[in-house]
Tab-separated table of C-alpha atoms (C1' of nucleotides) in Angstrom:
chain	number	residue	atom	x	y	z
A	785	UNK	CA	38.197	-82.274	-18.958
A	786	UNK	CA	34.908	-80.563	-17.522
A	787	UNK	CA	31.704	-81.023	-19.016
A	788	UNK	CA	30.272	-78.203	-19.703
A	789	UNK	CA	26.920	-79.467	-19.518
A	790	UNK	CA	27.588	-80.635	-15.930
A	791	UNK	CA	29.180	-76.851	-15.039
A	792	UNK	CA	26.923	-75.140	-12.844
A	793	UNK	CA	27.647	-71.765	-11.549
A	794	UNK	CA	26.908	-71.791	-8.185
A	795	UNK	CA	29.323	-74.566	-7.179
A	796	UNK	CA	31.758	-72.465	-8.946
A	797	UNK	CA	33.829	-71.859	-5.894
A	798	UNK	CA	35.691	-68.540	-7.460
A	799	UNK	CA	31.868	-67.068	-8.281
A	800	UNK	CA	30.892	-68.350	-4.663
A	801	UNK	CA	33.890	-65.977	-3.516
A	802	UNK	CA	32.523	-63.261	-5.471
A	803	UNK	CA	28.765	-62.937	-4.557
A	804	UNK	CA	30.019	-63.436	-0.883
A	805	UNK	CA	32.736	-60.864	-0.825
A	806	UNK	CA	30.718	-58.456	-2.541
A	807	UNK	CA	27.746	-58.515	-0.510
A	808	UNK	CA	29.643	-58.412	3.147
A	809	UNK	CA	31.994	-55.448	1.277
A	810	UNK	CA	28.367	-53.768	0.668
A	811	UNK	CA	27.344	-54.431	4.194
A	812	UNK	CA	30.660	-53.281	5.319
A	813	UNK	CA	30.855	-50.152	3.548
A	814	UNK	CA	27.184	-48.595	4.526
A	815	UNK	CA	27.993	-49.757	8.071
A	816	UNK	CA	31.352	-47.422	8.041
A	817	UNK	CA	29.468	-44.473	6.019
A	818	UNK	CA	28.430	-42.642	8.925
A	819	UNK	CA	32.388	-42.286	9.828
A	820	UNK	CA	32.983	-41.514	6.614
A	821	UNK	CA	35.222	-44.019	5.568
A	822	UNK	CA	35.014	-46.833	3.054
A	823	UNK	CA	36.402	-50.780	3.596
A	824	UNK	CA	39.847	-49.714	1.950
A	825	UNK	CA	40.535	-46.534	3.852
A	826	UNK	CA	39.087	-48.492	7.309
A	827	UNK	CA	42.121	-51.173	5.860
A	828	UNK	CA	45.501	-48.619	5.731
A	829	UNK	CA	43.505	-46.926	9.147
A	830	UNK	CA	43.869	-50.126	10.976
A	831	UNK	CA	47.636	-50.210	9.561
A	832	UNK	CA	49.062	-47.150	10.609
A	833	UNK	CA	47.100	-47.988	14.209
A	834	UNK	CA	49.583	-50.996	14.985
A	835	UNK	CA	51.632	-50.331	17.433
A	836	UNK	CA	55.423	-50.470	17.056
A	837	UNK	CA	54.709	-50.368	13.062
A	838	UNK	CA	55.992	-47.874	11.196
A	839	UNK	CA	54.489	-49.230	7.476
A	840	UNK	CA	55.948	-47.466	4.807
A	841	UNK	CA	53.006	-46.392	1.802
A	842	UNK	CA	55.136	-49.526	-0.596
A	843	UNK	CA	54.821	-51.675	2.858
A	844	UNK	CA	50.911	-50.695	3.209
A	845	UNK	CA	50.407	-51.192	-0.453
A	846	UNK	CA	52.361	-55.391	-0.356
A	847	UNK	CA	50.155	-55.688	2.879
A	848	UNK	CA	46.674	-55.025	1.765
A	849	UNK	CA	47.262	-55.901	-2.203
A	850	UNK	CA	46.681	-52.306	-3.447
A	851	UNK	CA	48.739	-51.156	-5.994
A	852	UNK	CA	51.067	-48.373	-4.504
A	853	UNK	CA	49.506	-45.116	-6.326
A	854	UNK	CA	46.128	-46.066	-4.247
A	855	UNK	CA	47.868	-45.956	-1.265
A	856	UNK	CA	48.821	-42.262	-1.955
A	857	UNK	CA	45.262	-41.347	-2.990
A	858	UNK	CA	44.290	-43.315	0.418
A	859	UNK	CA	46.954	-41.768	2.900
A	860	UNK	CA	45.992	-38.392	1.129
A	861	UNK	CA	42.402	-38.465	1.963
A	862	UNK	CA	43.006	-39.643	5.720
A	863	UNK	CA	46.000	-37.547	5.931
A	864	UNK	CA	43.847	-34.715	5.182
A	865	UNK	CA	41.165	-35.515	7.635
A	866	UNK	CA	44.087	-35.656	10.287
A	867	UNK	CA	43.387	-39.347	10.790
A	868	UNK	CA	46.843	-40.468	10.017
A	869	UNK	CA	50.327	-38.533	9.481
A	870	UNK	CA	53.170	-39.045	7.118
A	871	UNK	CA	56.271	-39.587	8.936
A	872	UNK	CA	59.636	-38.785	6.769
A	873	UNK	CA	61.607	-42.273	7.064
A	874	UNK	CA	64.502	-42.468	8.902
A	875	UNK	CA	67.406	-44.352	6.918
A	876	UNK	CA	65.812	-43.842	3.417
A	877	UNK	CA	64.738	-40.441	2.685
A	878	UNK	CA	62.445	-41.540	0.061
A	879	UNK	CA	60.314	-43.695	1.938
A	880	UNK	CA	57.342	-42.005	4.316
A	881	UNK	CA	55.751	-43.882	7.149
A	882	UNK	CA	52.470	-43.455	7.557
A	883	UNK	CA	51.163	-43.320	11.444
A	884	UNK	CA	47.514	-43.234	12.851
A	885	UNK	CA	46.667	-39.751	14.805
A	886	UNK	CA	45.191	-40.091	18.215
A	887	UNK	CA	41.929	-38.951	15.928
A	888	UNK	CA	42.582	-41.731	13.563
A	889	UNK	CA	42.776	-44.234	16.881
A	890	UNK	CA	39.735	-42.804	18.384
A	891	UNK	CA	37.777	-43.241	14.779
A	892	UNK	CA	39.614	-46.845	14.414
A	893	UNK	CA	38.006	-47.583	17.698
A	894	UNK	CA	34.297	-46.934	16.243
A	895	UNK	CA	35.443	-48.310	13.122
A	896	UNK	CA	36.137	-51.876	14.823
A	897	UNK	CA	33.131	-51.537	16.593
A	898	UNK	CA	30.572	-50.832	13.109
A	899	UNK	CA	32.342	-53.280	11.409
A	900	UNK	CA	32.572	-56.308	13.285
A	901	UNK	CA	28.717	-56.131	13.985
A	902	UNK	CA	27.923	-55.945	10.435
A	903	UNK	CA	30.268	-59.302	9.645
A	904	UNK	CA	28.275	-60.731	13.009
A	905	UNK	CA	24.758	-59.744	11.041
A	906	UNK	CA	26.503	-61.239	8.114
A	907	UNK	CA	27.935	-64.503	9.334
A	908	UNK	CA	24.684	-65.243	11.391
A	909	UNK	CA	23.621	-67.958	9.384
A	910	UNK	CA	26.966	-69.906	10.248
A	911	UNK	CA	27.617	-71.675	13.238
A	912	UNK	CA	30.605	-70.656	15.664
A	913	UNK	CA	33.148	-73.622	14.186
A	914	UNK	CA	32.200	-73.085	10.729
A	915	UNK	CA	32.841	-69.326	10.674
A	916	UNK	CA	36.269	-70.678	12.088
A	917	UNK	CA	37.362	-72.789	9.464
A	918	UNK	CA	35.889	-70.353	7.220
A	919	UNK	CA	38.228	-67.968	8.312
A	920	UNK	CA	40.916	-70.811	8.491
A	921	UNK	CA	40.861	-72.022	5.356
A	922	UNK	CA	40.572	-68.379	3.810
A	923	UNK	CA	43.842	-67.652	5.625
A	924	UNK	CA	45.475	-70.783	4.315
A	925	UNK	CA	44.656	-69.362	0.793
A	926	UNK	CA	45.529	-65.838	1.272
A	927	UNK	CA	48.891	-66.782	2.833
A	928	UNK	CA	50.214	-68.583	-0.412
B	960	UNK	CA	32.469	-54.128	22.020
B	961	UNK	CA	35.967	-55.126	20.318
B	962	UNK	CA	38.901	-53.586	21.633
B	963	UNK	CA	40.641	-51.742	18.407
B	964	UNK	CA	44.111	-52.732	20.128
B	965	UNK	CA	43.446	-56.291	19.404
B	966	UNK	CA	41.750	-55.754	15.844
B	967	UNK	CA	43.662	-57.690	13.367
B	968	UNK	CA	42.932	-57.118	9.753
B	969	UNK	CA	44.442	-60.520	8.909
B	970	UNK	CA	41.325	-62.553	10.926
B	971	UNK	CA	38.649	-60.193	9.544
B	972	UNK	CA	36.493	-62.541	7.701
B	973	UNK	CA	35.018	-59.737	5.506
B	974	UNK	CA	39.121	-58.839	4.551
B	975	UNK	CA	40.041	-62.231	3.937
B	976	UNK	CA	37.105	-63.024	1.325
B	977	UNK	CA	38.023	-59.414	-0.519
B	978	UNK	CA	41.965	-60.714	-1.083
B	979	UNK	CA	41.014	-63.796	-1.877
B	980	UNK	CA	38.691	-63.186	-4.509
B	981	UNK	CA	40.231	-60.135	-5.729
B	982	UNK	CA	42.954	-62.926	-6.560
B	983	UNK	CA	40.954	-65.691	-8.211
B	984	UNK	CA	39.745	-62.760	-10.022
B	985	UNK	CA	42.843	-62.088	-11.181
B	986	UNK	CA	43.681	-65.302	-12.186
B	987	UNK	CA	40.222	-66.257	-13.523
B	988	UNK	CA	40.369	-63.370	-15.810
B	989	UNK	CA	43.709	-63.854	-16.996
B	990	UNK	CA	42.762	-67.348	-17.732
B	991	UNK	CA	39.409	-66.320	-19.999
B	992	UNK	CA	41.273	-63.475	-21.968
B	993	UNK	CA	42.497	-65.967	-24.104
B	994	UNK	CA	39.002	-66.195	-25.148
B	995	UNK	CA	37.660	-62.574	-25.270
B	996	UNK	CA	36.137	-63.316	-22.005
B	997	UNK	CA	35.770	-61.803	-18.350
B	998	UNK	CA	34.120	-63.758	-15.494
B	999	UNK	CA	31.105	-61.566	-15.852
B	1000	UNK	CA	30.841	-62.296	-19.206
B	1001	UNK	CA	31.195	-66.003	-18.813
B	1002	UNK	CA	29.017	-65.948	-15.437
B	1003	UNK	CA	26.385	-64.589	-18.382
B	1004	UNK	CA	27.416	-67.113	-20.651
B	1005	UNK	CA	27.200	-70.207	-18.413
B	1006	UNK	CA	23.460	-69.234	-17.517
B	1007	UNK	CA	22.243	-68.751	-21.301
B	1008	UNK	CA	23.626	-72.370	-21.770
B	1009	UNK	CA	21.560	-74.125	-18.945
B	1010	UNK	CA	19.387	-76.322	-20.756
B	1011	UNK	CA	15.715	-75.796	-21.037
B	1012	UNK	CA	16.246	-72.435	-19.434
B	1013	UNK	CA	14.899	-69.188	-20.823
B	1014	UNK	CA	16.022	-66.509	-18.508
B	1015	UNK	CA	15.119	-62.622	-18.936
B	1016	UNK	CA	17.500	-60.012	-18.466
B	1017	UNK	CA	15.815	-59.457	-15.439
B	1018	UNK	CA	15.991	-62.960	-14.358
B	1019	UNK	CA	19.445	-62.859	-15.269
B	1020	UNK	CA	20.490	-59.863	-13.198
B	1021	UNK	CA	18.373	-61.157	-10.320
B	1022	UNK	CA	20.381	-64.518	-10.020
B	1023	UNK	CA	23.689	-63.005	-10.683
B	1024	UNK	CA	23.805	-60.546	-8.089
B	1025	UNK	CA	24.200	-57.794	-11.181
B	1026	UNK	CA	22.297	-54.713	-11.663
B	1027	UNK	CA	19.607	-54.779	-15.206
B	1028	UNK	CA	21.590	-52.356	-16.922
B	1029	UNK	CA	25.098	-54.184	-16.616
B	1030	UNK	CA	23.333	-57.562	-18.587
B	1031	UNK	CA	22.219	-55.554	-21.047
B	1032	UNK	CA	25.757	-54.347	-21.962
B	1033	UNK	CA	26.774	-57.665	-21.304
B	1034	UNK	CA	24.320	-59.693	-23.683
B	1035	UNK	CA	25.072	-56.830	-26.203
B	1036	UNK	CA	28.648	-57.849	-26.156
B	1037	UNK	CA	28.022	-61.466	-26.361
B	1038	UNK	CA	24.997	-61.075	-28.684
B	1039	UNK	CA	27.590	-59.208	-31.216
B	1040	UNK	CA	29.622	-61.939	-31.136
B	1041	UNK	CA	27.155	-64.442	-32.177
B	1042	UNK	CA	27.610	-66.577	-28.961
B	1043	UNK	CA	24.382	-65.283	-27.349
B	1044	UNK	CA	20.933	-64.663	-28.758
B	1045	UNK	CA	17.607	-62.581	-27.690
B	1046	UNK	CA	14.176	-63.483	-28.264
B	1047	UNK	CA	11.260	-62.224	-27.773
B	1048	UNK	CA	9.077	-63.147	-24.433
B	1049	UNK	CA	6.256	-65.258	-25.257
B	1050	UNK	CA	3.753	-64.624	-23.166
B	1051	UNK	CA	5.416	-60.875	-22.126
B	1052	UNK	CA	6.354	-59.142	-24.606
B	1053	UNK	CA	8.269	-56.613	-22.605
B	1054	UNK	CA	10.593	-59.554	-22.025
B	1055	UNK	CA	13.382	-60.828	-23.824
B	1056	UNK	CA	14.901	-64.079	-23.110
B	1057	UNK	CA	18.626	-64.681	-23.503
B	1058	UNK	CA	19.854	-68.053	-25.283
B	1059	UNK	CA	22.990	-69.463	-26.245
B	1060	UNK	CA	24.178	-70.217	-29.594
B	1061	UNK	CA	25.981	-73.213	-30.711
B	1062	UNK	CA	28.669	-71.241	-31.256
B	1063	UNK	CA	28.479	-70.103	-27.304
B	1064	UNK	CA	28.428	-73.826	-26.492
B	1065	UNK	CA	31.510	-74.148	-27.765
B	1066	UNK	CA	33.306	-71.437	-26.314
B	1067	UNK	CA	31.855	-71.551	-23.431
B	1068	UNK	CA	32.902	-75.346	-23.680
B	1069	UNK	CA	36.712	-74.354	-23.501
B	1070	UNK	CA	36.117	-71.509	-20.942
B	1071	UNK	CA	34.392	-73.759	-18.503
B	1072	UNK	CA	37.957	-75.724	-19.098
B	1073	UNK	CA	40.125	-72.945	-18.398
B	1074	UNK	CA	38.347	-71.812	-15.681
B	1075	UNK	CA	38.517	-75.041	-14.082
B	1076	UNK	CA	41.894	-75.085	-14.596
B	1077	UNK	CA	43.011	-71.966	-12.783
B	1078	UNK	CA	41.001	-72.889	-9.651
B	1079	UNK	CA	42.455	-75.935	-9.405
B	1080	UNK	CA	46.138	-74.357	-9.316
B	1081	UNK	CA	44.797	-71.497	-7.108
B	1082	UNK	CA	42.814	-73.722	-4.999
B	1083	UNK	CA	46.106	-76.465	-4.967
B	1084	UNK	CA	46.949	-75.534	-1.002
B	1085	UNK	CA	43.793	-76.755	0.380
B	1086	UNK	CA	42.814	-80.563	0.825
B	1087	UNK	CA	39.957	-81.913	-1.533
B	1088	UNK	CA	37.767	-81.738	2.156
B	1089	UNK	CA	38.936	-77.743	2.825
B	1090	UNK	CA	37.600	-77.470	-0.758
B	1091	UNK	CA	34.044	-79.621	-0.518
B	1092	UNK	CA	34.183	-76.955	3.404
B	1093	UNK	CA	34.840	-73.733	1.608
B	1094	UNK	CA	32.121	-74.385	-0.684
B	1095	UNK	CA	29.213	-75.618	1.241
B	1096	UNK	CA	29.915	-72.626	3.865
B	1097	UNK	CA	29.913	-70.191	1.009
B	1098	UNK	CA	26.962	-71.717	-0.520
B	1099	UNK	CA	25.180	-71.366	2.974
B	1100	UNK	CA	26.415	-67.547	3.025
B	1101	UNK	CA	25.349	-66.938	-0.505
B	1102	UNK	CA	21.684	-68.555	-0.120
B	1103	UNK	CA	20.498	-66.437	2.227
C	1278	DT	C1'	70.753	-48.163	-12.353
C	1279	DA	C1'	67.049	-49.198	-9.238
C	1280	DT	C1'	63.472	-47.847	-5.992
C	1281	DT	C1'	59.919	-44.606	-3.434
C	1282	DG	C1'	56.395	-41.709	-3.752
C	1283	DT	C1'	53.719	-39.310	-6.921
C	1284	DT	C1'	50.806	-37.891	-10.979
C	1285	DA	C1'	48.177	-38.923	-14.884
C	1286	DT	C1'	45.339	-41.874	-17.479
C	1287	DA	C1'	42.338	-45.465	-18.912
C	1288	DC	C1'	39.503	-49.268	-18.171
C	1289	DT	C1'	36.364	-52.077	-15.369
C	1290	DC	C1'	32.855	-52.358	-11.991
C	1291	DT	C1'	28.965	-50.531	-9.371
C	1292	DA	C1'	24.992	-47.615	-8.588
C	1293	DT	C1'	21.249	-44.404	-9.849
C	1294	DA	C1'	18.018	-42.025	-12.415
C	1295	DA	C1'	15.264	-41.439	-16.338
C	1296	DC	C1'	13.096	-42.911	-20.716
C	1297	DT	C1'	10.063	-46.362	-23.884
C	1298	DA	C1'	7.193	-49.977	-24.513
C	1299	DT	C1'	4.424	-52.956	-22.730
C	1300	DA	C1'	1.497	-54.854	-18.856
D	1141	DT	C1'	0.284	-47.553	-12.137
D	1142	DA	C1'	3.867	-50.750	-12.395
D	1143	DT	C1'	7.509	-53.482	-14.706
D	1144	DA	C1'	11.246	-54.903	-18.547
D	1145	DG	C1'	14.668	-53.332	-21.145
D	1146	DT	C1'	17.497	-49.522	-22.283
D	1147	DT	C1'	20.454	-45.335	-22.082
D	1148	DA	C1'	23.271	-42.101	-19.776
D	1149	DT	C1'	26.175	-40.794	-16.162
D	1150	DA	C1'	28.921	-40.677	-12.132
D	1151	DG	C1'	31.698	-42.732	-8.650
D	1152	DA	C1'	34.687	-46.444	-6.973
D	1153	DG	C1'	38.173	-49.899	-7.916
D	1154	DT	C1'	42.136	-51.607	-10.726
D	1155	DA	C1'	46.199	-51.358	-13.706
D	1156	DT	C1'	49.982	-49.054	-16.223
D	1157	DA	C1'	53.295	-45.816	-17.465
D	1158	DA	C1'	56.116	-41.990	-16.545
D	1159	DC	C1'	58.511	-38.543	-13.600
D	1160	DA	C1'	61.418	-36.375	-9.532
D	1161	DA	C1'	64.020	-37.389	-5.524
D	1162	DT	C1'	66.914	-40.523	-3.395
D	1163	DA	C1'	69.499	-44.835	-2.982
DNA sequence: TATTGTTATACTCTATAACTATA
DNA sequence: TATAGTTATAGAGTATAACAATA
């Protein structure tokens, strides 16, 4: 049983997630502005740009933890911007897949590009192995 | 310059630390509402309780990453509730300091419990030395 | 019956601007 | 004039329920 005289916030390692994930999502979504896309839409982008995958909107929705009426509201607003298509699926009629344009792989490419040097600016003050097992153990967590 | 082909979203540091503490979140928040809580409100809480500490709002928003006007709503939740209290700045009167009450020491008592709790089942993969890791390299993120 | 995509809705969180009282 | 607290508001993110088409 904790003493909650001896609790102190920041070795709270669920707050430490917090402030750090919100301030590289800030960095990360004013380094995409300019392409006019936000960290969640740059998400179901990179998605439909695998090749060979052919993600239904419930598939994208499992993937990235979004709840499967943001994925229409996402898909809509790239869809519209001719970034990605709907495809009809092929043995279930209900399902659609949803497929990065040549547009959407061009803008993906820029996307990358923005992003990754804004986590570099980010994760400066780490060295090399310790942004590794940073990203290690984070994996180990979100794989449960 | 990353090539887009070989982007993964699943090693994007800035992805991984949005799942994973969208999902300690969750869990943290689940685990509070027991108590009328949310993280923000106990992240609030926790810092009114440090002893010998009077912070201002400002103070307050400053540390917690938060925006002035959110701890005002905030301290006017927990002020209604009797488990925080305002007083005036002494030597600035513009100021008001936030305290908490005995009552707030006792809730916040069973929260700091709880809280515990579910980040010891969510963090229950990792080893007690991936733990101490994840910590100290999020502490060196967040102090910067 | 159950599931997919969809719409609608509400609540939380985040961000900004303006107002007041003090400094 | 600048700053602390406050209010108002809008936009983004999250969560839930219900509906039509299909399985």
């Amino acid at each position: 049983m904790p003493d909650p005289l001896q609790h102190r916030l920041p070795d709270d390692v669920g707050y430490l997630l917090s402030r750090t994930s919100a301030d590289v999502l800030r960095d990360t979504n004013s380094a995409l502005q300019p392409l006019g896309l936000r960290a969640r839409a740059f998400a179901v982008l990179s998605c439909a740009a695998e090749p060979e995958a052919e993600h239904t909107q419930r598939q994208l929705a499992h993937r990235l933890g979004l709840d499967p009426s943001q994925v229409v509201a996402l898909v809509d607003d790239l869809s519209a911007r001719g970034l990605v298509e709907r495809r009809p699926g092929e043995q279930d009629r209900r399902t659609r897949t949803v497929v990065a344009t040549a547009q959407g792989h061009r803008l993906l490419g820029e996307a990358v590009c923005v992003v990754a040097e804004a986590q570099r600016r980010y994760l400066d003050v780490l060295t090399a192995a310790e942004t590794r097992e940073l990203r290690r153990v984070l994996t180990k967590l979100s794989d449960r």
